[in-house]
Amino acid sequence: MKIIVLTELRRALGDDFGPGEAVTRAEAVHAAPADPDTPGDPGGKTFCGLSTEGMDRHPYSPSRAGQAWYPAGVSRFRCPTCDKALRSL
Ligand SMILES: [Zn+2]
């Protein structure tokens, strides 16, 4: 099964709380199964049951079996529920 990696973003005030641009921060990294009708697009729900709407697609995709489903460097943001679901596949 193809897995799509999604980033849940949260818009927040800039660090100076000034009137400048809001910054987006990664809140969590989730995974969703690819939509069977449009492979390459995520289905409606992540493995942890969240709507994929509004989430940002991450270009990372595990290319071989046994490879981590999440991109290197974001392990501390990975969703534990998605992680568990993917481990039991
Ligand atoms: Zn998740």
Short mmCIF file of N, CA, C and O and ligand atoms in Angstrom, two decimals:
data_model
loop_
_atom_site.label_atom_id
_atom_site.label_comp_id
_atom_site.label_asym_id
_atom_site.label_seq_id
_atom_site.Cartn_x
_atom_site.Cartn_y
_atom_site.Cartn_z
N MET A 1 0.84 -1.19 0.00
CA MET A 1 0.00 0.00 0.00
C MET A 1 0.88 1.25 0.00
O MET A 1 1.87 1.32 0.71
N LYS A 2 0.48 2.21 -0.80
CA LYS A 2 1.24 3.46 -0.83
C LYS A 2 0.78 4.36 0.31
O LYS A 2 -0.40 4.47 0.61
N ILE A 3 1.77 4.99 0.92
CA ILE A 3 1.49 5.87 2.05
C ILE A 3 1.83 7.31 1.67
O ILE A 3 2.84 7.57 1.03
N ILE A 4 0.95 8.20 2.04
CA ILE A 4 1.19 9.62 1.81
C ILE A 4 1.50 10.28 3.15
O ILE A 4 0.76 10.07 4.12
N VAL A 5 2.57 11.01 3.21
CA VAL A 5 2.96 11.68 4.44
C VAL A 5 2.38 13.10 4.43
O VAL A 5 2.49 13.82 3.44
N LEU A 6 1.74 13.46 5.53
CA LEU A 6 1.08 14.76 5.62
C LEU A 6 1.58 15.52 6.84
O LEU A 6 1.84 14.93 7.89
N THR A 7 1.68 16.82 6.69
CA THR A 7 2.11 17.66 7.81
C THR A 7 0.92 18.49 8.28
O THR A 7 0.28 19.16 7.48
N GLU A 8 0.65 18.40 9.57
CA GLU A 8 -0.40 19.23 10.15
C GLU A 8 0.27 20.53 10.59
O GLU A 8 1.20 20.52 11.38
N LEU A 9 -0.21 21.63 10.06
CA LEU A 9 0.42 22.91 10.35
C LEU A 9 -0.45 23.74 11.28
O LEU A 9 -1.66 23.63 11.28
N ARG A 10 0.20 24.55 12.04
CA ARG A 10 -0.52 25.46 12.92
C ARG A 10 0.01 26.85 12.66
O ARG A 10 1.21 27.07 12.65
N ARG A 11 -0.90 27.75 12.42
CA ARG A 11 -0.46 29.14 12.23
C ARG A 11 -0.35 29.79 13.59
O ARG A 11 -1.20 29.62 14.44
N ALA A 12 0.73 30.50 13.78
CA ALA A 12 0.96 31.10 15.09
C ALA A 12 1.49 32.50 14.91
O ALA A 12 1.95 32.88 13.84
N LEU A 13 1.43 33.24 15.96
CA LEU A 13 2.02 34.58 15.94
C LEU A 13 3.53 34.45 15.82
O LEU A 13 4.12 33.49 16.31
N GLY A 14 4.12 35.44 15.21
CA GLY A 14 5.57 35.46 15.16
C GLY A 14 6.14 35.56 16.57
O GLY A 14 5.45 35.94 17.51
N ASP A 15 7.40 35.25 16.70
CA ASP A 15 8.01 35.22 18.03
C ASP A 15 7.99 36.58 18.72
O ASP A 15 7.99 36.66 19.93
N ASP A 16 7.96 37.63 17.93
CA ASP A 16 7.98 38.96 18.55
C ASP A 16 6.57 39.47 18.83
O ASP A 16 6.40 40.57 19.35
N PHE A 17 5.55 38.68 18.50
CA PHE A 17 4.16 39.07 18.69
C PHE A 17 3.85 40.40 18.02
O PHE A 17 2.94 41.11 18.41
N GLY A 18 4.62 40.73 17.04
CA GLY A 18 4.42 41.99 16.33
C GLY A 18 3.38 41.83 15.25
O GLY A 18 2.75 40.77 15.11
N PRO A 19 3.19 42.87 14.49
CA PRO A 19 2.15 42.84 13.45
C PRO A 19 2.59 42.12 12.17
O PRO A 19 1.88 42.14 11.18
N GLY A 20 3.75 41.52 12.22
CA GLY A 20 4.29 40.89 11.01
C GLY A 20 3.54 39.65 10.60
O GLY A 20 2.46 39.33 11.10
N GLU A 21 4.13 38.92 9.70
CA GLU A 21 3.53 37.71 9.16
C GLU A 21 3.34 36.65 10.24
O GLU A 21 4.19 36.49 11.12
N ALA A 22 2.25 35.96 10.16
CA ALA A 22 2.08 34.80 11.03
C ALA A 22 3.04 33.71 10.52
O ALA A 22 3.34 33.65 9.33
N VAL A 23 3.53 32.93 11.41
CA VAL A 23 4.44 31.85 10.99
C VAL A 23 3.68 30.53 11.07
O VAL A 23 2.78 30.38 11.89
N THR A 24 4.06 29.62 10.22
CA THR A 24 3.45 28.31 10.31
C THR A 24 4.46 27.36 10.92
O THR A 24 5.64 27.38 10.59
N ARG A 25 3.99 26.57 11.83
CA ARG A 25 4.86 25.60 12.47
C ARG A 25 4.27 24.22 12.26
O ARG A 25 3.05 24.06 12.30
N ALA A 26 5.14 23.26 12.07
CA ALA A 26 4.66 21.89 11.95
C ALA A 26 4.17 21.45 13.32
O ALA A 26 4.85 21.61 14.32
N GLU A 27 2.97 20.93 13.34
CA GLU A 27 2.37 20.50 14.59
C GLU A 27 2.57 18.99 14.75
O GLU A 27 2.92 18.52 15.81
N ALA A 28 2.35 18.28 13.69
CA ALA A 28 2.49 16.83 13.74
C ALA A 28 2.63 16.31 12.32
O ALA A 28 2.20 16.95 11.37
N VAL A 29 3.26 15.17 12.21
CA VAL A 29 3.40 14.52 10.91
C VAL A 29 2.55 13.25 10.95
O VAL A 29 2.70 12.42 11.82
N HIS A 30 1.61 13.16 10.04
CA HIS A 30 0.70 12.03 9.96
C HIS A 30 0.93 11.28 8.66
O HIS A 30 1.61 11.77 7.76
N ALA A 31 0.32 10.13 8.57
CA ALA A 31 0.35 9.37 7.33
C ALA A 31 -1.08 8.99 6.97
O ALA A 31 -1.93 8.80 7.83
N ALA A 32 -1.32 8.92 5.67
CA ALA A 32 -2.64 8.51 5.18
C ALA A 32 -2.44 7.53 4.04
O ALA A 32 -1.46 7.62 3.30
N PRO A 33 -3.36 6.60 3.89
CA PRO A 33 -3.28 5.72 2.71
C PRO A 33 -3.62 6.51 1.46
O PRO A 33 -4.41 7.45 1.52
N ALA A 34 -2.99 6.16 0.35
CA ALA A 34 -3.30 6.85 -0.91
C ALA A 34 -4.74 6.58 -1.30
O ALA A 34 -5.28 5.50 -1.05
N ASP A 35 -5.34 7.58 -1.91
CA ASP A 35 -6.71 7.43 -2.41
C ASP A 35 -6.71 6.40 -3.54
O ASP A 35 -5.96 6.54 -4.50
N PRO A 36 -7.54 5.36 -3.44
CA PRO A 36 -7.54 4.34 -4.49
C PRO A 36 -7.95 4.89 -5.86
O PRO A 36 -7.56 4.35 -6.90
N ASP A 37 -8.74 5.95 -5.88
CA ASP A 37 -9.20 6.52 -7.15
C ASP A 37 -8.18 7.46 -7.77
O ASP A 37 -8.07 7.56 -8.98
N THR A 38 -7.47 8.19 -6.93
CA THR A 38 -6.44 9.10 -7.43
C THR A 38 -5.14 8.82 -6.68
O THR A 38 -4.82 9.50 -5.72
N PRO A 39 -4.42 7.77 -7.11
CA PRO A 39 -3.17 7.45 -6.43
C PRO A 39 -2.24 8.66 -6.49
O PRO A 39 -2.17 9.33 -7.50
N GLY A 40 -1.57 8.92 -5.42
CA GLY A 40 -0.75 10.12 -5.36
C GLY A 40 -1.42 11.18 -4.50
O GLY A 40 -0.77 12.07 -3.99
N ASP A 41 -2.73 11.04 -4.32
CA ASP A 41 -3.44 11.92 -3.41
C ASP A 41 -3.84 11.11 -2.18
O ASP A 41 -4.15 9.93 -2.29
N PRO A 42 -3.84 11.77 -1.02
CA PRO A 42 -4.24 11.03 0.18
C PRO A 42 -5.74 10.77 0.21
O PRO A 42 -6.52 11.53 -0.38
N GLY A 43 -6.14 9.70 0.87
CA GLY A 43 -7.56 9.46 1.10
C GLY A 43 -8.09 10.50 2.09
O GLY A 43 -7.36 11.40 2.51
N GLY A 44 -9.34 10.38 2.45
CA GLY A 44 -9.98 11.40 3.28
C GLY A 44 -9.51 11.44 4.72
O GLY A 44 -9.65 12.45 5.39
N LYS A 45 -8.95 10.32 5.20
CA LYS A 45 -8.59 10.25 6.62
C LYS A 45 -7.17 9.74 6.79
O LYS A 45 -6.71 8.88 6.04
N THR A 46 -6.51 10.25 7.81
CA THR A 46 -5.19 9.72 8.17
C THR A 46 -5.39 8.40 8.92
O THR A 46 -6.50 8.04 9.28
N PHE A 47 -4.27 7.72 9.18
CA PHE A 47 -4.36 6.47 9.92
C PHE A 47 -4.87 6.67 11.35
O PHE A 47 -5.39 5.77 11.96
N CYS A 48 -4.74 7.88 11.87
CA CYS A 48 -5.25 8.13 13.22
C CYS A 48 -6.65 8.72 13.19
O CYS A 48 -7.20 9.08 14.23
N GLY A 49 -7.25 8.81 12.00
CA GLY A 49 -8.65 9.20 11.91
C GLY A 49 -8.91 10.67 11.71
O GLY A 49 -10.06 11.10 11.73
N LEU A 50 -7.86 11.47 11.51
CA LEU A 50 -8.08 12.89 11.26
C LEU A 50 -8.39 13.12 9.79
O LEU A 50 -7.97 12.35 8.93
N SER A 51 -9.11 14.19 9.51
CA SER A 51 -9.36 14.57 8.13
C SER A 51 -8.06 15.06 7.50
O SER A 51 -7.31 15.81 8.11
N THR A 52 -7.81 14.64 6.26
CA THR A 52 -6.58 15.08 5.59
C THR A 52 -6.74 16.48 4.99
O THR A 52 -5.79 17.06 4.51
N GLU A 53 -7.96 16.98 5.04
CA GLU A 53 -8.22 18.32 4.51
C GLU A 53 -7.41 19.37 5.28
O GLU A 53 -7.38 19.35 6.50
N GLY A 54 -6.78 20.23 4.56
CA GLY A 54 -6.03 21.30 5.21
C GLY A 54 -4.63 20.90 5.64
O GLY A 54 -3.87 21.72 6.11
N MET A 55 -4.29 19.64 5.48
CA MET A 55 -2.93 19.23 5.80
C MET A 55 -2.05 19.39 4.57
O MET A 55 -2.51 19.29 3.45
N ASP A 56 -0.79 19.62 4.84
CA ASP A 56 0.17 19.81 3.75
C ASP A 56 0.80 18.49 3.40
O ASP A 56 1.23 17.75 4.27
N ARG A 57 0.87 18.24 2.13
CA ARG A 57 1.49 17.01 1.69
C ARG A 57 3.01 17.13 1.76
O ARG A 57 3.58 18.13 1.34
N HIS A 58 3.64 16.14 2.32
CA HIS A 58 5.10 16.13 2.39
C HIS A 58 5.64 15.32 1.21
O HIS A 58 5.08 14.27 0.90
N PRO A 59 6.70 15.80 0.57
CA PRO A 59 7.20 15.08 -0.61
C PRO A 59 7.83 13.72 -0.29
O PRO A 59 8.03 12.91 -1.20
N TYR A 60 8.10 13.49 0.98
CA TYR A 60 8.75 12.23 1.33
C TYR A 60 7.81 11.05 1.14
O TYR A 60 6.63 11.12 1.42
N SER A 61 8.37 9.97 0.65
CA SER A 61 7.61 8.74 0.54
C SER A 61 8.58 7.58 0.76
O SER A 61 9.65 7.56 0.14
N PRO A 62 8.27 6.66 1.65
CA PRO A 62 9.19 5.54 1.86
C PRO A 62 9.31 4.73 0.58
O PRO A 62 8.31 4.36 -0.02
N SER A 63 10.52 4.51 0.13
CA SER A 63 10.70 3.87 -1.17
C SER A 63 10.94 2.37 -1.08
O SER A 63 10.87 1.67 -2.06
N ARG A 64 11.25 1.90 0.11
CA ARG A 64 11.44 0.45 0.21
C ARG A 64 10.89 -0.05 1.54
O ARG A 64 10.74 0.71 2.49
N ALA A 65 10.58 -1.33 1.56
CA ALA A 65 10.02 -1.94 2.75
C ALA A 65 11.01 -1.81 3.91
O ALA A 65 12.22 -1.93 3.71
N GLY A 66 10.51 -1.56 5.07
CA GLY A 66 11.36 -1.46 6.24
C GLY A 66 11.87 -0.07 6.50
O GLY A 66 12.41 0.22 7.56
N GLN A 67 11.69 0.82 5.54
CA GLN A 67 12.10 2.20 5.73
C GLN A 67 11.07 2.92 6.58
O GLN A 67 9.88 2.63 6.50
N ALA A 68 11.53 3.87 7.39
CA ALA A 68 10.60 4.62 8.24
C ALA A 68 9.59 5.36 7.36
O ALA A 68 9.92 5.82 6.28
N TRP A 69 8.36 5.44 7.81
CA TRP A 69 7.32 6.10 7.02
C TRP A 69 7.45 7.62 7.07
O TRP A 69 6.91 8.32 6.23
N TYR A 70 8.17 8.13 8.07
CA TYR A 70 8.29 9.58 8.22
C TYR A 70 9.68 10.01 7.76
O TYR A 70 10.65 9.25 7.85
N PRO A 71 9.78 11.25 7.27
CA PRO A 71 11.09 11.72 6.80
C PRO A 71 12.06 11.94 7.96
O PRO A 71 11.64 12.27 9.07
N ALA A 72 13.32 11.75 7.69
CA ALA A 72 14.34 11.98 8.71
C ALA A 72 14.26 13.42 9.19
O ALA A 72 13.99 14.32 8.41
N GLY A 73 14.43 13.63 10.45
CA GLY A 73 14.42 14.99 10.97
C GLY A 73 13.09 15.40 11.58
O GLY A 73 13.01 16.39 12.28
N VAL A 74 12.05 14.65 11.32
CA VAL A 74 10.75 15.02 11.90
C VAL A 74 10.26 13.98 12.89
O VAL A 74 9.11 14.00 13.28
N SER A 75 11.16 13.08 13.30
CA SER A 75 10.70 11.96 14.14
C SER A 75 10.03 12.45 15.42
O SER A 75 9.11 11.83 15.91
N ARG A 76 10.46 13.61 15.94
CA ARG A 76 9.83 14.06 17.18
C ARG A 76 8.44 14.63 16.94
O ARG A 76 7.68 14.84 17.88
N PHE A 77 8.09 14.88 15.70
CA PHE A 77 6.75 15.39 15.39
C PHE A 77 5.81 14.29 14.95
O PHE A 77 4.65 14.54 14.69
N ARG A 78 6.31 13.09 14.80
CA ARG A 78 5.45 12.08 14.19
C ARG A 78 4.29 11.73 15.12
O ARG A 78 4.42 11.72 16.34
N CYS A 79 3.17 11.46 14.50
CA CYS A 79 1.95 11.14 15.23
C CYS A 79 2.07 9.73 15.79
O CYS A 79 2.27 8.78 15.02
N PRO A 80 1.96 9.56 17.10
CA PRO A 80 2.13 8.22 17.68
C PRO A 80 1.04 7.24 17.24
O PRO A 80 1.30 6.04 17.13
N THR A 81 -0.14 7.75 16.98
CA THR A 81 -1.24 6.87 16.57
C THR A 81 -1.02 6.37 15.15
O THR A 81 -1.20 5.18 14.86
N CYS A 82 -0.62 7.26 14.26
CA CYS A 82 -0.29 6.83 12.90
C CYS A 82 0.89 5.86 12.92
O CYS A 82 0.90 4.86 12.21
N ASP A 83 1.86 6.17 13.75
CA ASP A 83 3.05 5.32 13.84
C ASP A 83 2.66 3.91 14.25
O ASP A 83 3.11 2.93 13.65
N LYS A 84 1.81 3.81 15.25
CA LYS A 84 1.39 2.49 15.73
C LYS A 84 0.60 1.74 14.66
O LYS A 84 0.79 0.55 14.44
N ALA A 85 -0.30 2.48 13.99
CA ALA A 85 -1.12 1.86 12.95
C ALA A 85 -0.23 1.32 11.83
O ALA A 85 -0.48 0.24 11.29
N LEU A 86 0.80 2.07 11.48
CA LEU A 86 1.67 1.65 10.38
C LEU A 86 2.56 0.47 10.77
O LEU A 86 2.91 -0.34 9.95
N ARG A 87 2.91 0.41 12.04
CA ARG A 87 3.73 -0.70 12.50
C ARG A 87 2.97 -2.02 12.44
O ARG A 87 3.56 -3.08 12.31
N SER A 88 1.67 -1.94 12.61
CA SER A 88 0.88 -3.17 12.67
C SER A 88 0.34 -3.58 11.30
O SER A 88 -0.44 -4.51 11.20
N LEU A 89 0.74 -2.88 10.26
CA LEU A 89 0.26 -3.25 8.91
C LEU A 89 0.88 -4.56 8.46
O LEU A 89 2.03 -4.82 8.73
ZN ZN B 1 -1.82 10.76 12.87
#
